[in-house]
Amino acid sequence: MTRARMPRPHEVAAARRDPRLLRALSERQLDDAWRTRGVCQSVDPETFFPAPSEPADAAVALCRTCDVQGACLAWALEVGDCHGVWGATTPRERRAMLVAWRGQVQRDGEAMEGAGPPVRDQLLTLVPLHTR
Ligand code: SF4
């Protein structure tokens, strides 16, 4: 087994602009039930785990028709799973996305820490107690 090489800076830069990654960032944590709504629920799972020498085109094409591909890719990047097709991406594509993802999630976390109480808490202080 060969070790996967680290993605190069230009690959990470391209991943940051990839619409699939941008969609995953905007849809992460929005849909806990995404698995039950995936197109792959009605397809042979083997389709999504082609051998490294086999094309992943069929799986990627199915994912592109799937309503939950953003949440699915977000999950794969959170887990760091690099096997199979998730959210219309191949393992190779996700290697660069993973570097971009972790950097963005870290920046988001730092921004939240500096932003004071979560928005929900701020809103609760504005809602009268008897209506909660
Ligand atoms: S994006 Fe692909 S792998 Fe993910 S739930 Fe949809 S069909 Fe399944």
PDB file of C-alpha atoms and ligand atoms in Angstrom, residues 34-35 37-41 48 59-60 62-73 85-88, ligand 1:
ATOM      1  CA  TRP A  34     -29.330  13.480   5.445  1.00  0.00           C
ATOM      2  CA  ARG A  35     -28.458   9.777   5.296  1.00  0.00           C
ATOM      3  CA  ARG A  37     -32.604  11.009   2.024  1.00  0.00           C
ATOM      4  CA  GLY A  38     -29.558  10.099  -0.030  1.00  0.00           C
ATOM      5  CA  VAL A  39     -29.971   8.835  -3.572  1.00  0.00           C
ATOM      6  CA  CYS A  40     -27.565   6.031  -2.628  1.00  0.00           C
ATOM      7  CA  GLN A  41     -30.229   4.504  -0.371  1.00  0.00           C
ATOM      8  CA  PHE A  48     -19.811   4.160  -4.157  1.00  0.00           C
ATOM      9  CA  ALA A  59     -21.165   7.251  -8.245  1.00  0.00           C
ATOM     10  CA  VAL A  60     -20.208  10.896  -8.747  1.00  0.00           C
ATOM     11  CA  LEU A  62     -25.544   9.855  -8.854  1.00  0.00           C
ATOM     12  CA  CYS A  63     -24.300  12.149  -6.093  1.00  0.00           C
ATOM     13  CA  ARG A  64     -24.739  15.154  -8.341  1.00  0.00           C
ATOM     14  CA  THR A  65     -28.484  14.409  -8.447  1.00  0.00           C
ATOM     15  CA  CYS A  66     -28.672  14.053  -4.664  1.00  0.00           C
ATOM     16  CA  ASP A  67     -30.317  16.767  -2.546  1.00  0.00           C
ATOM     17  CA  VAL A  68     -28.122  16.105   0.475  1.00  0.00           C
ATOM     18  CA  GLN A  69     -24.701  16.148  -1.160  1.00  0.00           C
ATOM     19  CA  GLY A  70     -23.575  19.170   0.847  1.00  0.00           C
ATOM     20  CA  ALA A  71     -24.369  17.563   4.200  1.00  0.00           C
ATOM     21  CA  CYS A  72     -22.884  14.286   2.986  1.00  0.00           C
ATOM     22  CA  LEU A  73     -19.581  15.856   1.959  1.00  0.00           C
ATOM     23  CA  VAL A  85     -17.387   8.575  -3.020  1.00  0.00           C
ATOM     24  CA  TRP A  86     -19.153  11.042  -0.724  1.00  0.00           C
ATOM     25  CA  GLY A  87     -20.937  14.199  -1.765  1.00  0.00           C
ATOM     26  CA  ALA A  88     -19.833  13.857  -5.399  1.00  0.00           C
TER      27      ALA A  88
HETATM   28  S1  SF4 B   1     -24.218  12.664  -2.013  1.00  0.00           S
HETATM   29 FE1  SF4 B   1     -23.852  10.600  -2.839  1.00  0.00          FE
HETATM   30  S2  SF4 B   1     -22.994   9.396  -1.152  1.00  0.00           S
HETATM   31 FE2  SF4 B   1     -23.906  11.255  -0.293  1.00  0.00          FE
HETATM   32  S3  SF4 B   1     -25.979  10.697   0.338  1.00  0.00           S
HETATM   33 FE3  SF4 B   1     -26.097  11.517  -1.739  1.00  0.00          FE
HETATM   34  S4  SF4 B   1     -25.919   9.788  -3.141  1.00  0.00           S
HETATM   35 FE4  SF4 B   1     -25.239   9.118  -1.102  1.00  0.00          FE
END
